[in-house]
Short mmCIF file of C-alpha atoms (C1' of nucleotides) in Angstrom, two decimals:
data_model
loop_
_atom_site.label_atom_id
_atom_site.label_comp_id
_atom_site.label_asym_id
_atom_site.label_seq_id
_atom_site.Cartn_x
_atom_site.Cartn_y
_atom_site.Cartn_z
CA MET A 1 -11.86 3.04 14.39
CA ASN A 2 -9.43 2.98 11.51
CA THR A 3 -9.26 0.52 8.62
CA LEU A 4 -6.89 -1.85 10.41
CA SER A 5 -9.36 -2.07 13.31
CA TYR A 6 -12.13 -3.13 10.94
CA GLY A 7 -9.75 -5.59 9.36
CA LEU A 8 -9.14 -7.23 12.72
CA LEU A 9 -12.88 -7.37 13.37
CA SER A 10 -13.36 -8.91 9.91
CA LEU A 11 -10.97 -11.72 10.74
CA LEU A 12 -12.65 -12.27 14.09
CA ALA A 13 -15.99 -12.55 12.27
CA GLN A 14 -14.70 -15.90 10.94
CA SER A 15 -13.47 -17.30 14.21
CA SER A 16 -11.61 -16.34 17.38
CA PHE A 17 -7.88 -15.68 17.09
CA SER A 18 -4.94 -14.66 19.22
CA GLY A 19 -3.25 -11.33 18.55
CA TYR A 20 -0.28 -13.20 17.10
CA ASP A 21 -2.57 -15.14 14.74
CA LEU A 22 -4.37 -11.97 13.69
CA MET A 23 -1.04 -10.31 12.98
CA LEU A 24 0.02 -13.20 10.71
CA ARG A 25 -3.32 -13.52 8.96
CA ILE A 26 -3.88 -9.86 8.14
CA GLN A 27 -0.49 -9.44 6.42
CA PRO A 28 -1.62 -10.28 2.85
CA PHE A 29 -4.44 -7.75 3.00
CA TRP A 30 -3.24 -5.01 5.32
CA PRO A 31 0.44 -5.27 6.26
CA ALA A 32 0.98 -4.37 9.93
CA LYS A 33 3.55 -5.14 12.62
CA HIS A 34 2.67 -6.67 15.97
CA SER A 35 3.59 -3.37 17.60
CA GLN A 36 0.59 -1.84 15.84
CA ILE A 37 -1.77 -4.80 16.35
CA TYR A 38 -1.40 -5.38 20.10
CA PRO A 39 -2.23 -1.85 21.26
CA LEU A 40 -5.18 -1.74 18.81
CA LEU A 41 -6.56 -5.00 20.21
CA ALA A 42 -6.29 -3.63 23.73
CA LYS A 43 -8.18 -0.52 22.62
CA LEU A 44 -10.85 -2.56 20.80
CA GLU A 45 -11.32 -4.72 23.89
CA LYS A 46 -11.54 -1.67 26.16
CA GLU A 47 -14.21 -0.23 23.87
CA ASP A 48 -16.08 -3.56 23.89
CA TYR A 49 -15.79 -4.42 20.18
CA ILE A 50 -14.00 -7.63 21.10
CA SER A 51 -13.66 -9.79 24.19
CA CYS A 52 -10.56 -11.58 25.41
CA GLU A 53 -9.87 -14.92 27.04
CA LEU A 54 -6.50 -16.04 28.39
CA VAL A 55 -5.59 -19.50 27.09
CA PRO A 56 -2.70 -21.32 28.80
CA GLN A 57 -0.61 -23.54 26.54
CA ARG A 58 1.87 -26.27 27.32
CA ASP A 59 4.32 -26.24 24.41
CA LYS A 60 4.05 -22.53 23.66
CA PRO A 61 3.67 -19.32 25.65
CA ASP A 62 0.15 -18.58 26.89
CA LYS A 63 -2.01 -16.58 24.54
CA LYS A 64 -4.96 -14.20 24.55
CA VAL A 65 -7.80 -15.32 22.35
CA TYR A 66 -10.05 -12.54 21.08
CA SER A 67 -13.68 -12.89 19.97
CA LEU A 68 -16.11 -10.53 18.30
CA THR A 69 -18.79 -9.07 20.61
CA ALA A 70 -22.32 -8.06 19.63
CA LYS A 71 -21.10 -4.44 19.43
CA GLY A 72 -18.27 -5.57 17.18
CA LYS A 73 -20.69 -7.34 14.85
CA GLU A 74 -22.84 -4.19 14.67
CA ALA A 75 -19.78 -2.08 13.85
CA LEU A 76 -18.77 -4.53 11.09
CA LYS A 77 -22.21 -4.42 9.49
CA ALA A 78 -22.34 -0.61 9.60
CA TRP A 79 -18.83 -0.45 8.08
CA PHE A 80 -19.80 -2.78 5.28
CA ASP A 81 -22.25 -0.34 3.72
CA GLN A 82 -19.86 2.58 3.80
CA PRO A 83 -17.85 3.26 0.63
CA ALA A 84 -14.38 1.67 0.75
CA ALA A 85 -11.21 3.64 0.12
CA GLU A 86 -9.43 3.03 -3.19
CA PRO A 87 -6.73 0.35 -3.09
CA ALA A 88 -3.24 1.72 -2.44
CA LEU A 89 -0.26 -0.13 -3.88
CA ARG A 90 3.25 0.91 -2.88
CA ASP A 91 5.92 -0.92 -4.83
CA GLU A 92 9.51 0.28 -4.78
CA MET A 93 10.28 -1.84 -7.85
CA MET A 94 7.79 0.11 -9.96
CA LEU A 95 9.64 3.31 -9.09
CA LYS A 96 12.86 1.68 -10.25
CA VAL A 97 11.26 0.62 -13.52
CA PHE A 98 10.61 4.31 -14.22
CA CYS A 99 14.28 4.91 -14.67
CA LEU A 100 15.10 1.48 -16.08
CA SER A 101 16.83 3.08 -19.07
CA TYR A 102 19.37 4.49 -16.57
CA ALA A 103 20.24 1.07 -15.19
CA LYS A 104 22.75 -1.49 -16.33
CA ASN A 105 21.15 -4.30 -18.31
CA GLU A 106 22.34 -6.81 -15.74
CA SER A 107 20.78 -4.87 -12.86
CA ALA A 108 17.50 -4.60 -14.71
CA ARG A 109 17.41 -8.32 -15.50
CA ASN A 110 18.30 -9.23 -11.92
CA MET A 111 15.54 -7.03 -10.57
CA LEU A 112 12.88 -8.47 -12.85
CA ALA A 113 14.12 -12.05 -12.38
CA GLY A 114 13.92 -11.51 -8.64
CA ARG A 115 10.35 -10.33 -8.91
CA LEU A 116 9.50 -13.26 -11.18
CA ALA A 117 10.84 -15.67 -8.56
CA TYR A 118 8.81 -13.83 -5.93
CA HIS A 119 5.61 -14.35 -7.92
CA GLU A 120 6.42 -18.01 -8.50
CA GLU A 121 6.95 -18.52 -4.78
CA ARG A 122 3.70 -16.63 -4.08
CA HIS A 123 1.86 -18.88 -6.50
CA GLN A 124 2.91 -21.96 -4.53
CA THR A 125 1.80 -20.30 -1.29
CA TYR A 126 -1.62 -19.43 -2.71
CA GLU A 127 -2.18 -22.91 -4.15
CA LEU A 128 -1.30 -24.37 -0.76
CA LYS A 129 -3.77 -21.97 0.84
CA LEU A 130 -6.49 -23.16 -1.57
CA ALA A 131 -5.68 -26.78 -0.75
CA GLN A 132 -5.89 -26.00 2.98
CA LEU A 133 -9.27 -24.35 2.47
CA ARG A 134 -10.55 -27.43 0.63
CA GLU A 135 -9.35 -29.68 3.45
CA LYS A 136 -11.30 -27.78 6.10
CA PRO A 137 -14.26 -29.66 7.61
CA GLU A 138 -16.56 -26.72 6.75
CA TRP A 139 -15.66 -26.95 3.04
CA PRO A 140 -18.71 -28.15 1.08
CA GLU A 141 -18.64 -31.76 -0.11
CA GLU A 142 -19.55 -30.71 -3.63
CA GLY A 143 -18.96 -27.50 -5.55
CA LEU A 144 -17.83 -24.18 -4.09
CA PRO A 145 -18.84 -22.40 -0.86
CA SER A 146 -21.99 -20.33 -1.39
CA PRO A 147 -22.13 -16.57 -0.60
CA LYS A 148 -23.47 -17.23 2.90
CA HIS A 149 -20.85 -19.89 3.63
CA PRO A 150 -18.23 -18.72 6.18
CA LEU A 151 -15.38 -19.77 3.84
CA PHE A 152 -16.79 -17.82 0.88
CA GLY A 153 -14.75 -14.65 1.54
CA ALA A 154 -11.48 -16.48 2.10
CA TYR A 155 -12.06 -18.45 -1.10
CA LEU A 156 -12.72 -15.28 -3.13
CA LEU A 157 -9.61 -13.61 -1.70
CA THR A 158 -7.37 -16.57 -2.43
CA ARG A 159 -8.62 -16.66 -6.02
CA LYS A 160 -8.03 -12.93 -6.30
CA ALA A 161 -4.49 -13.32 -5.03
CA ILE A 162 -3.84 -16.08 -7.55
CA MET A 163 -5.25 -14.10 -10.48
CA THR A 164 -3.39 -10.87 -9.67
CA ASN A 165 -0.20 -12.77 -8.95
CA GLU A 166 -0.41 -14.58 -12.28
CA ALA A 167 -0.89 -11.30 -14.17
CA ASN A 168 2.16 -9.83 -12.46
CA ARG A 169 4.19 -12.98 -13.07
CA ALA A 170 3.30 -12.83 -16.76
CA TRP A 171 4.32 -9.17 -16.84
CA CYS A 172 7.75 -10.06 -15.41
CA GLU A 173 8.27 -12.72 -18.08
CA TRP A 174 7.20 -10.34 -20.83
CA ALA A 175 9.43 -7.52 -19.52
CA LEU A 176 12.39 -9.91 -19.27
CA SER A 177 11.80 -11.00 -22.87
CA LEU A 178 12.40 -7.38 -23.92
CA LEU A 179 15.78 -7.19 -22.19
CA PRO A 180 18.78 -8.72 -23.98
CA GLU A 181 20.23 -11.82 -22.34
CA GLU A 182 23.93 -11.59 -21.64
CA HIS A 183 26.15 -14.65 -21.93
CA MET B 1 16.50 9.18 1.75
CA ASN B 2 13.28 7.18 1.91
CA THR B 3 11.50 5.36 -0.92
CA LEU B 4 9.36 8.35 -1.84
CA SER B 5 12.52 10.44 -2.27
CA TYR B 6 13.93 7.92 -4.73
CA GLY B 7 10.59 7.86 -6.49
CA LEU B 8 10.75 11.61 -7.03
CA LEU B 9 14.31 11.29 -8.32
CA SER B 10 13.17 8.50 -10.66
CA LEU B 11 10.54 10.76 -12.20
CA LEU B 12 13.06 13.57 -12.55
CA ALA B 13 15.40 11.15 -14.37
CA GLN B 14 12.91 11.33 -17.26
CA SER B 15 12.53 15.09 -17.39
CA SER B 16 12.18 18.14 -15.16
CA PHE B 17 8.89 18.60 -13.33
CA SER B 18 7.23 20.97 -10.90
CA GLY B 19 6.36 19.74 -7.43
CA TYR B 20 2.71 19.75 -8.41
CA ASP B 21 3.44 17.63 -11.49
CA LEU B 22 5.53 15.20 -9.48
CA MET B 23 2.73 14.88 -6.95
CA LEU B 24 0.25 13.97 -9.70
CA ARG B 25 2.58 11.65 -11.58
CA ILE B 26 3.77 9.59 -8.61
CA GLN B 27 0.23 8.75 -7.42
CA PRO B 28 -0.17 5.47 -9.38
CA PHE B 29 3.09 4.11 -8.00
CA TRP B 30 3.50 5.63 -4.57
CA PRO B 31 0.43 7.51 -3.33
CA ALA B 32 1.44 10.70 -1.50
CA LYS B 33 -0.16 14.05 -0.71
CA HIS B 34 1.38 17.37 -1.70
CA SER B 35 1.98 18.06 2.00
CA GLN B 36 4.47 15.21 1.98
CA ILE B 37 6.00 16.01 -1.42
CA TYR B 38 6.79 19.70 -1.00
CA PRO B 39 8.86 19.41 2.19
CA LEU B 40 10.70 16.40 0.71
CA LEU B 41 11.57 18.37 -2.43
CA ALA B 42 12.89 21.24 -0.31
CA LYS B 43 15.04 18.74 1.62
CA LEU B 44 16.28 17.06 -1.58
CA GLU B 45 17.18 20.45 -3.03
CA LYS B 46 18.96 21.50 0.17
CA GLU B 47 20.99 18.28 0.03
CA ASP B 48 21.79 18.89 -3.64
CA TYR B 49 20.05 15.84 -5.14
CA ILE B 50 17.88 18.16 -7.24
CA SER B 51 18.05 21.77 -8.40
CA CYS B 52 15.21 24.22 -8.67
CA GLU B 53 14.25 26.97 -11.11
CA LEU B 54 11.38 29.41 -10.63
CA VAL B 55 9.21 29.56 -13.75
CA PRO B 56 6.71 32.45 -13.97
CA GLN B 57 3.46 31.62 -15.80
CA ARG B 58 0.75 33.85 -17.24
CA ASP B 59 -2.43 31.77 -16.99
CA LYS B 60 -1.46 29.84 -13.89
CA PRO B 61 0.43 30.50 -10.65
CA ASP B 62 4.20 30.52 -10.93
CA LYS B 63 5.87 27.19 -10.41
CA LYS B 64 9.17 25.70 -9.27
CA VAL B 65 10.70 23.33 -11.78
CA TYR B 66 13.02 20.71 -10.33
CA SER B 67 15.82 18.90 -12.17
CA LEU B 68 18.08 16.00 -11.24
CA THR B 69 21.66 16.98 -10.33
CA ALA B 70 24.78 14.86 -10.86
CA LYS B 71 24.58 13.85 -7.18
CA GLY B 72 20.95 12.88 -7.73
CA LYS B 73 21.88 10.67 -10.69
CA GLU B 74 24.57 8.97 -8.62
CA ALA B 75 22.10 8.33 -5.81
CA LEU B 76 19.61 6.83 -8.28
CA LYS B 77 22.18 4.46 -9.73
CA ALA B 78 23.33 3.31 -6.28
CA TRP B 79 19.69 2.78 -5.26
CA PHE B 80 19.01 0.69 -8.32
CA ASP B 81 21.32 -2.13 -7.31
CA GLN B 82 19.95 -2.37 -3.77
CA PRO B 83 17.22 -4.97 -3.16
CA ALA B 84 13.73 -3.49 -3.37
CA ALA B 85 11.17 -3.88 -0.60
CA GLU B 86 8.27 -6.23 -1.27
CA PRO B 87 5.17 -4.60 -2.76
CA ALA B 88 2.59 -3.54 -0.15
CA LEU B 89 -1.07 -3.50 -1.12
CA ARG B 90 -3.63 -2.03 1.25
CA ASP B 91 -7.18 -2.52 0.08
CA GLU B 92 -10.11 -1.91 2.42
CA MET B 93 -12.41 -3.84 0.08
CA MET B 94 -10.38 -7.04 0.54
CA LEU B 95 -10.93 -6.78 4.30
CA LYS B 96 -14.65 -6.46 3.65
CA VAL B 97 -14.62 -9.53 1.42
CA PHE B 98 -13.33 -11.50 4.42
CA CYS B 99 -16.66 -11.14 6.15
CA LEU B 100 -18.75 -11.15 2.98
CA SER B 101 -20.93 -13.93 4.36
CA TYR B 102 -22.00 -11.43 7.06
CA ALA B 103 -23.20 -8.87 4.54
CA LYS B 104 -26.52 -8.44 2.80
CA ASN B 105 -26.45 -9.79 -0.74
CA GLU B 106 -27.31 -6.33 -2.07
CA SER B 107 -24.40 -4.72 -0.19
CA ALA B 108 -21.99 -7.34 -1.47
CA ARG B 109 -23.15 -6.93 -5.07
CA ASN B 110 -22.94 -3.13 -4.82
CA MET B 111 -19.42 -3.30 -3.47
CA LEU B 112 -18.18 -5.63 -6.20
CA ALA B 113 -20.05 -3.75 -8.93
CA GLY B 114 -18.44 -0.54 -7.69
CA ARG B 115 -15.01 -2.10 -7.90
CA LEU B 116 -15.79 -3.48 -11.36
CA ALA B 117 -16.71 0.02 -12.53
CA TYR B 118 -13.49 1.31 -10.97
CA HIS B 119 -11.42 -1.16 -12.99
CA GLU B 120 -13.31 -0.34 -16.18
CA GLU B 121 -12.63 3.36 -15.65
CA ARG B 122 -8.98 2.58 -14.89
CA HIS B 123 -8.73 0.59 -18.12
CA GLN B 124 -9.80 3.64 -20.12
CA THR B 125 -7.25 5.78 -18.29
CA TYR B 126 -4.42 3.34 -18.99
CA GLU B 127 -5.32 2.96 -22.66
CA LEU B 128 -5.32 6.76 -22.95
CA LYS B 129 -1.92 6.80 -21.26
CA LEU B 130 -0.62 4.28 -23.82
CA ALA B 131 -2.00 6.39 -26.67
CA GLN B 132 -0.33 9.48 -25.21
CA LEU B 133 2.99 7.62 -24.99
CA ARG B 134 2.71 6.59 -28.64
CA GLU B 135 2.01 10.19 -29.65
CA LYS B 136 5.17 11.50 -28.02
CA PRO B 137 7.87 12.73 -30.42
CA GLU B 138 10.40 10.42 -28.71
CA TRP B 139 8.27 7.32 -29.43
CA PRO B 140 10.04 5.11 -32.02
CA GLU B 141 8.63 5.19 -35.54
CA GLU B 142 8.53 1.42 -35.65
CA GLY B 143 8.16 -1.20 -32.92
CA LEU B 144 8.50 -0.61 -29.21
CA PRO B 145 10.97 1.51 -27.22
CA SER B 146 14.17 -0.43 -26.54
CA PRO B 147 15.54 -0.93 -22.99
CA LYS B 148 17.78 2.13 -23.28
CA HIS B 149 14.98 4.31 -24.63
CA PRO B 150 13.80 6.95 -22.12
CA LEU B 151 10.15 5.86 -22.61
CA PHE B 152 10.91 2.18 -21.96
CA GLY B 153 10.13 2.31 -18.22
CA ALA B 154 6.88 4.25 -18.64
CA TYR B 155 5.80 1.79 -21.34
CA LEU B 156 6.51 -1.24 -19.11
CA LEU B 157 4.64 0.33 -16.20
CA THR B 158 1.60 1.19 -18.30
CA ARG B 159 1.47 -2.39 -19.59
CA LYS B 160 1.81 -3.66 -16.03
CA ALA B 161 -1.05 -1.46 -14.90
CA ILE B 162 -3.23 -2.74 -17.77
CA MET B 163 -2.45 -6.39 -17.06
CA THR B 164 -3.02 -6.19 -13.30
CA ASN B 165 -6.14 -4.12 -13.79
CA GLU B 166 -7.57 -6.64 -16.24
CA ALA B 167 -6.93 -9.52 -13.81
CA ASN B 168 -8.71 -7.64 -11.05
CA ARG B 169 -11.57 -6.66 -13.34
CA ALA B 170 -12.00 -10.31 -14.33
CA TRP B 171 -12.00 -11.27 -10.64
CA CYS B 172 -14.84 -8.80 -9.97
CA GLU B 173 -16.92 -10.26 -12.79
CA TRP B 174 -16.28 -13.81 -11.59
CA ALA B 175 -17.11 -12.92 -7.98
CA LEU B 176 -20.32 -11.16 -9.08
CA SER B 177 -21.30 -14.26 -11.07
CA LEU B 178 -21.27 -16.21 -7.78
CA LEU B 179 -23.69 -13.81 -6.07
CA PRO B 180 -27.40 -14.20 -6.83
CA GLU B 181 -28.95 -11.34 -8.82
CA GLU B 182 -31.99 -9.80 -7.16
CA HIS B 183 -34.88 -8.51 -9.28
"C1'" DC C 1 25.97 -24.84 25.27
"C1'" DA C 2 25.26 -20.90 22.25
"C1'" DG C 3 22.61 -19.19 18.81
"C1'" DC C 4 18.58 -19.35 15.79
"C1'" DT C 5 13.53 -19.69 14.86
"C1'" DA C 6 8.70 -19.83 16.08
"C1'" DT C 7 5.36 -18.66 19.32
"C1'" DA C 8 3.53 -15.06 22.24
"C1'" DT C 9 2.85 -10.23 24.15
"C1'" DG C 10 4.00 -5.82 25.13
"C1'" DT C 11 6.17 -0.69 25.10
"C1'" DC C 12 8.69 3.32 23.29
"C1'" DT C 13 10.51 6.10 19.79
"C1'" DA C 14 11.17 7.52 15.17
"C1'" DT C 15 9.42 8.05 10.77
"C1'" DA C 16 5.85 8.22 7.24
"C1'" DT C 17 1.50 9.70 5.92
"C1'" DT C 18 -2.86 12.11 6.20
"C1'" DT C 19 -5.78 15.87 7.42
"C1'" DA C 20 -6.50 20.40 8.18
"C1'" DC C 21 -5.13 25.09 7.80
"C1'" DA C 22 -3.35 28.76 4.60
"C1'" DT C 23 -2.79 31.55 0.36
"C1'" DA C 24 -3.00 32.92 -4.64
"C1'" DT C 25 -4.46 33.02 -9.72
"C1'" DA C 26 -7.49 31.74 -13.61
"C1'" DT C 27 -11.46 29.57 -15.53
"C1'" DA C 28 -15.99 27.59 -15.77
"C1'" DA C 29 -20.45 26.74 -14.02
"C1'" DA C 30 -24.63 27.84 -11.35
"C1'" DT D 1 -21.85 36.72 -7.72
"C1'" DT D 2 -20.97 32.88 -5.25
"C1'" DT D 3 -19.14 28.39 -5.89
"C1'" DA D 4 -16.37 24.95 -7.60
"C1'" DT D 5 -12.21 23.13 -9.98
"C1'" DA D 6 -7.48 23.14 -11.54
"C1'" DT D 7 -3.10 24.97 -10.90
"C1'" DA D 8 0.50 26.03 -7.60
"C1'" DT D 9 2.98 26.07 -2.99
"C1'" DG D 10 3.56 25.80 1.69
"C1'" DT D 11 3.03 24.62 7.19
"C1'" DA D 12 1.13 22.43 11.55
"C1'" DA D 13 -1.01 18.91 13.88
"C1'" DA D 14 -2.82 14.36 14.17
"C1'" DT D 15 -2.57 9.67 13.03
"C1'" DA D 16 -0.55 5.47 11.10
"C1'" DT D 17 3.26 2.62 10.57
"C1'" DA D 18 7.91 0.83 11.29
"C1'" DG D 19 11.90 -0.19 14.04
"C1'" DA D 20 14.03 -1.00 18.23
"C1'" DC D 21 13.89 -2.62 22.87
"C1'" DA D 22 12.09 -6.10 26.18
"C1'" DT D 23 10.69 -10.64 28.03
"C1'" DA D 24 9.50 -15.67 28.10
"C1'" DT D 25 8.99 -20.71 26.54
"C1'" DA D 26 10.13 -24.52 23.49
"C1'" DG D 27 12.50 -26.83 19.86
"C1'" DC D 28 16.22 -27.30 16.63
"C1'" DT D 29 21.04 -26.81 14.93
"C1'" DG D 30 25.85 -26.47 15.13
#
DNA sequence: CAGCTATATGTCTATATTTACATATATAAA
DNA sequence: TTTATATATGTAAATATAGACATATAGCTG
């Protein structure tokens, strides 16, 4: 049981999902390709952490919908009280910033402008995500979801994404302001 | 030539370092163990991107000091203008937040308080790093390092670390404020 | 109609990364 | 004196992750 396995169980704690859905949904928190997800799901099902139901579809290819089992819930709860590993960020751009004084001014500006655009696009995505959360039938009529509300975690994570993204966007703007504009 | 290789070259663009030093210095930007660094350095030296000098020491074990070669500088410059991969964050705690409604209130508070403490410790580290930068003989007497100054990149990265860290620290405080305190 | 994208699942291979095994010196603490 | 930590370098094996290969349906575009 590695971290990605627990991540998949975490998502299934919310509701049942297909492997394809799980692959899409886990990206923001633990990037992984489908080639890593599918074999893991098969292993988790074999070991009875999750169960699987084949769902035929008309418009789209049939899918396998996975659900958390009692054993899976137990594993999740036990995992929760274990200390979590430190966050690991790998960002090629930060390595390039190290030797920014080596680069042409134009290259440096392009790189930072590209990252700024990335953060602006991300902001839109996260705001949309928030709006989608608020439109869900489970969303409380007044105020925010409480800690025991099933949407509480997703709400916290979306807010976290927005806050971190905004800090990084602001950094890009500040860094760009230090580089001379060329006309 | 993978991303970690370019990261090592980036650090060596600043000044010469031992493998051990490189391993320590690259951690905040591209986590890697020495068992990954040492073989890569041997490969980079073999392929003439870096050169190596054995430096005997009295107090400590002898070390190998690596420097960037002309070929290494060329490789760095060519790398700079290529598009960078998107940043990848892997954070076990975020996966746990997903199923926070499953957890005991005490567990949830402990987890977030632990992360808050982590960010407060990180803040101290980054402020110290800033102070150390300002104490360097190369640091400009007035104002900030300019884009062509060798310390420019390190300064930008330290500021980035401080800004992101502060956003995440604030998120922890906000999230904790949503969880009931138990007495 | 050919080619592209999204949905959907899978395998195989290559690469990246971690963990464990190894060794050596100096210093500080128990 | 044993034990731990920091410095310093390396290898071998296990695991995690990415990239390529494979297949199938449906809708859209040129």
